[in-house]
Amino acid sequence: MEEEAKNQENFQTSRKFTGLKTGNPKNMAGGVQAIVSSLKHVIGELGVPQGVRSMLSVNQMDGFDCPGCAWPDPDDQRSGLGEFCENGAKAVAEEATSRKVGPEFFKKYTIDELGSQSDFWLGKSGRLTCPMILKPGQQHYETITWPKAFQLIADSLNGLNSPNEAIFYTSGRTSNEAAFLYQLLVRKFGTNNLPDCSNMCHESSGVALSETLGIGKGSVKLEDFDKAELIVVSGQNPGTNHPRMLTALQKAKKHGAKIITINPLKETGLIKFKHPQHLSDMLGAPTTLTDLYLQVKINGDVALIKAMIKLLIAADKESDGGVIDHEFIEARTQGYDELLEDIKRYDLQDLIGESGVEEGKVWEAVSLLKEKKRIIFCWAMGLTQHKNAVDNIREIVNLLLLKGSIGIPGAGTCPVRGHSNVQGDRTMGIWERPKKAFLDRLQQEFGFDPPRTHGLNTVEAIQAMAKGKAGVFIGLGGNFLSATPDTAYTARALQNCLLTVHISTKLNRSHLVTGKTALILPCLGRTEKDLQNGKPQFVSVENSAGVVHKSIGNKSPASPDLLSEPKIVAEIAKALFRDDPSIDWDIMVNDYDHIRNHIARVIPGFENYNERVRKPGGFYLPNGARDRVFKTNTGRARFTINRLADHHLKESEFIMMTIRSHDQFNTTIYGLNDRYRGIYNERRVVLMNHQDMQDAGLKARDVVDLKSHFKGRERVADRFLVVPYDIPRQCIATYFPEANVLVPVDNYADRSHTPASKSVVVTIEKRVGV
């Protein structure tokens, strides 16, 4: 019991303050500071020669795909100075670092000692170099050979009462080839328990878009930004999370586009931008990006968009049909009359008040929408991580359908994905709810009957482990514990497992909160050469625009003991199905072309995969919404009826959203500075409205505890420093993953099960005698 108690504490990030410094938020993104920051990280981790080679190769047609975000690359010419951004440089430096975490490191530190360190310290320790095992009751990881590790996994899986007692998680970094092999292994084993990181971010987008447009992906290409008349960016901070998007927005502005931003925080990257690679930008004035900034309350988006729709409908009547695209609606959609009836139920002033946006600015936004046809609507997790997240996205679709802004150049939906192949993994079959047609083709290709019962998503997987209904957890990439909600509950769930396995490049907190036995299996990164039987291999990925392209590393592996993700999956499969030779795992992993040949026969749109992926820039997958072919059950795009957010805050309550800092990508912490927001050297902060602080008797740098009380259960995130910030009343923001402990595992979006990490009701208590 004492050992379990110690191990359980390892779920907490370090609660020691690191020396908060604050300044005014920056008024411009990019520029000289972005260059300095990029150089600092790249040279600091790789040195000059390797750093230069790596950065000249990232996102090039004959190079490797950035291990960061999924923003699409230009179809034709790439920048000769490097097709990357500041945070892309940080991502490459983080993966390609020369620092190493080997056996001596694990002999030096116990898991409790490692657990007391910050996520930043853990990540900066270096690259994992060989497979390690943590045996029951032990405090130190020890080395284990690859064959013994694979056999342990096979024996543990085969020892379960049912295949459905195993959880197979996937991170969005995983390549198409590894993902396809992984889902093949899992379904051959007999389960659809394939939760993935998409469950926690854009699952709501996929559900909403599938219901309304017949495809769970965005419809726009990168080139559409050059043709757009109006771009709406909502619930997103591209200056930090997708910095190369700023280049697209800047080009759109130069072509005459207007930009509306909808966000609770005023984010620097959406205000002004200087392109770090353009001399004219560096010498001249920055480009003003946002024309109209709508500072909405957290989760006030449906109310705001409904208000816009109500005003557009009224304007259309006044102009005798000149605002709304009635011809498109009549020919291609259904549900318009029902939408009109629903909108009548709402009072305009109530909607505007619910949104928190000034009424005059709502009218300004409608004036722009009235005049424009080629409209792109972009969004990210500011919209997808709420109880009503699916309704958020469906209301966006309603607005675009009204204007006929789907399936024409310069217009459409743009859910901006986070990790670099999260969309591709889903295309490859990483999904707990596979469609019958996919399973039928898998059966025809490989000669076994895949399980037809739906598996567990991320939330359900955590709950199953917590209830003792799952005994083995395998994570293909990622940092499951830190990425998921309700950190303490998830930690206890993982500890219930007999075996936890993490296929990783670097040390993270998930390696420190484990099952009875734990394995760390180190793999190659994107930046590294992949040789199988002496023959160079490449992998492929899919970006947010649905482009599939190759990625080939150019750096020697961090250790000769590293294996590629496809190789690890294949070796697990060989040990698991030792007496079943029906699938030749060796032939697939010895030459990835064989994996791609299988993909081409199983997944529509991948015909002639090996030939097409070798063409510069790759190829586009079919996208019905892009061509106004709506593969819904009626063949028409659907207007939908969506509800407002249901937040009834008491006077002492706040709605909290988790956010990333500028020195962060997902759970990876590159540094302790949030430069654009003017917050330095500290992550345990809570951003509060100044008037709210006065009303609560708080001042800057006061130490507070945050508490959520969902369904009567109290969760506490202690020791946060108050920072006054420009944020709507009764709204606060905290960094992820430090505040994940407050996110209830059972508070998630309807239909998508995405954790509601952007709308957590909390109270704030000042600590006494800190």
mmCIF file of C-alpha atoms in Angstrom, residues 34-46 51 54-56 58-59 64 66-69 83-97 124 243-244 277 527 665 670:
data_model
loop_
_atom_site.group_PDB
_atom_site.id
_atom_site.type_symbol
_atom_site.label_atom_id
_atom_site.label_comp_id
_atom_site.label_asym_id
_atom_site.label_seq_id
_atom_site.Cartn_x
_atom_site.Cartn_y
_atom_site.Cartn_z
ATOM 1 C CA ALA A 34 10.682 34.102 -33.448
ATOM 2 C CA ILE A 35 14.028 33.714 -35.230
ATOM 3 C CA VAL A 36 16.004 34.050 -31.995
ATOM 4 C CA SER A 37 13.776 31.532 -30.213
ATOM 5 C CA SER A 38 14.041 29.019 -33.073
ATOM 6 C CA LEU A 39 17.827 29.273 -33.197
ATOM 7 C CA LYS A 40 18.110 28.956 -29.435
ATOM 8 C CA HIS A 41 16.192 25.697 -29.367
ATOM 9 C CA VAL A 42 17.658 24.122 -32.501
ATOM 10 C CA ILE A 43 21.309 24.956 -31.822
ATOM 11 C CA GLY A 44 20.926 24.222 -28.111
ATOM 12 C CA GLU A 45 19.646 20.692 -28.760
ATOM 13 C CA LEU A 46 21.335 19.711 -32.049
ATOM 14 C CA GLY A 51 20.510 21.758 -36.748
ATOM 15 C CA SER A 54 17.393 19.167 -40.056
ATOM 16 C CA MET A 55 15.674 22.503 -40.506
ATOM 17 C CA LEU A 56 16.403 22.620 -44.240
ATOM 18 C CA VAL A 58 11.610 19.680 -42.439
ATOM 19 C CA ASN A 59 8.369 19.809 -44.484
ATOM 20 C CA PHE A 64 10.485 14.664 -43.154
ATOM 21 C CA CYS A 66 7.303 18.183 -38.921
ATOM 22 C CA PRO A 67 6.447 16.222 -35.747
ATOM 23 C CA GLY A 68 4.346 19.196 -34.634
ATOM 24 C CA CYS A 69 1.008 20.310 -36.054
ATOM 25 C CA GLU A 83 9.276 25.364 -44.484
ATOM 26 C CA PHE A 84 8.849 25.612 -40.727
ATOM 27 C CA CYS A 85 7.727 27.915 -37.936
ATOM 28 C CA GLU A 86 9.072 28.730 -34.483
ATOM 29 C CA ASN A 87 7.182 25.956 -32.747
ATOM 30 C CA GLY A 88 8.044 23.544 -35.551
ATOM 31 C CA ALA A 89 11.704 24.317 -34.866
ATOM 32 C CA LYS A 90 11.087 23.568 -31.192
ATOM 33 C CA ALA A 91 9.390 20.270 -32.068
ATOM 34 C CA VAL A 92 12.271 19.150 -34.281
ATOM 35 C CA ALA A 93 14.842 20.200 -31.677
ATOM 36 C CA GLU A 94 12.937 18.350 -28.951
ATOM 37 C CA GLU A 95 12.904 15.108 -30.939
ATOM 38 C CA ALA A 96 16.374 15.324 -32.504
ATOM 39 C CA THR A 97 18.183 16.365 -29.309
ATOM 40 C CA LYS A 124 14.551 17.818 -21.504
ATOM 41 C CA PRO A 243 2.146 29.331 -36.539
ATOM 42 C CA ARG A 244 2.443 28.525 -40.256
ATOM 43 C CA GLN A 277 11.601 34.671 -43.480
ATOM 44 C CA THR A 527 13.720 13.044 -38.099
ATOM 45 C CA PHE A 665 2.924 21.596 -27.977
ATOM 46 C CA TYR A 670 9.659 23.276 -24.557
#
